Amino acid sequence: MYQRQEIFNIIELFTSQKLINFYTKLFENLDLSPLPDRLPSKYGPTGYSRHALFRAFIVMKCEKFAQITDLKDFSRKQFNHC
């Protein structure tokens, strides 16, 4: 049983580690401070993080996805195992 669980902890078997490293380093070096993360709202919740949306847009363009559903499937496959 222990050996089976150990196999599931090896990220490289389930994801492209190079791809994860690429995006991790890209986003660590990307200065988004000029872009406010959330805009204040008088009437309700602040909404989504603008930084997260910008990062998602970058991934979408780098991977040449035409639809948000493609990005969603990609992110589920690549980054949920981290």
Coordinates of C-alpha atoms in Angstrom, one line a residue:
M1 CA 0.0 0.0 0.0
Y2 CA 2.8 2.4 0.9
Q3 CA 4.6 1.8 -2.4
R4 CA 1.4 2.7 -4.4
Q5 CA 1.0 6.0 -2.5
E6 CA 4.6 6.8 -3.2
I7 CA 4.1 6.5 -6.9
F8 CA 1.2 9.0 -6.8
N9 CA 3.5 11.6 -5.1
I10 CA 5.9 11.7 -8.1
I11 CA 4.6 14.8 -9.9
E12 CA 6.7 14.1 -13.1
L13 CA 4.6 11.0 -13.8
F14 CA 1.4 13.1 -14.1
T15 CA 2.5 16.5 -15.3
S16 CA 5.1 18.2 -17.5
Q17 CA 7.5 19.5 -14.8
K18 CA 9.3 21.6 -17.4
L19 CA 6.1 23.3 -18.3
I20 CA 5.2 24.0 -14.6
N21 CA 8.7 25.4 -14.0
F22 CA 8.4 27.6 -17.1
Y23 CA 5.1 29.2 -15.9
T24 CA 6.3 29.4 -12.3
K25 CA 9.5 31.3 -13.2
L26 CA 7.6 33.5 -15.7
F27 CA 5.0 34.5 -13.1
E28 CA 7.6 35.0 -10.3
N29 CA 9.4 37.5 -12.5
L30 CA 6.3 39.2 -13.8
D31 CA 5.7 42.5 -12.0
L32 CA 2.0 43.1 -11.9
S33 CA 2.2 45.8 -9.2
P34 CA 1.1 48.6 -11.7
L35 CA -2.1 46.7 -12.2
P36 CA -4.4 46.8 -9.2
D37 CA -5.4 43.3 -8.2
R38 CA -8.9 44.1 -7.3
L39 CA -11.0 47.2 -7.9
P40 CA -13.0 48.6 -5.1
S41 CA -16.8 48.3 -5.5
K42 CA -19.5 50.4 -3.9
Y43 CA -22.2 47.9 -4.8
G44 CA -21.0 44.4 -4.2
P45 CA -18.1 42.0 -4.1
T46 CA -14.8 42.9 -5.7
G47 CA -14.9 40.2 -8.3
Y48 CA -12.0 38.2 -9.6
S49 CA -8.4 38.8 -9.2
R50 CA -7.1 40.8 -12.1
H51 CA -3.6 39.3 -11.6
A52 CA -5.0 35.8 -11.9
L53 CA -7.0 36.7 -15.0
F54 CA -3.9 38.3 -16.6
R55 CA -1.8 35.1 -15.8
A56 CA -4.6 32.9 -17.3
F57 CA -4.6 35.1 -20.4
I58 CA -0.8 34.6 -20.8
V59 CA -1.1 30.8 -20.4
M60 CA -4.0 30.8 -22.9
K61 CA -1.9 32.7 -25.5
C62 CA 1.3 30.7 -24.9
E63 CA -0.6 27.4 -25.3
K64 CA -2.5 28.8 -28.3
F65 CA -6.0 28.0 -26.9
A66 CA -9.0 29.5 -28.6
Q67 CA -11.5 28.8 -25.9
I68 CA -11.7 29.1 -22.1
T69 CA -12.7 25.5 -21.8
D70 CA -9.4 24.5 -23.4
L71 CA -7.6 26.5 -20.7
K72 CA -9.7 25.0 -18.0
D73 CA -8.9 21.4 -19.1
F74 CA -5.2 22.2 -19.5
S75 CA -5.0 23.8 -16.0
R76 CA -6.9 20.9 -14.5
K77 CA -4.5 18.4 -16.1
Q78 CA -1.2 20.3 -15.5
F79 CA -1.5 22.2 -12.2
N80 CA -3.9 20.3 -9.9
H81 CA -1.2 17.7 -9.1
C82 CA 1.2 20.3 -7.6

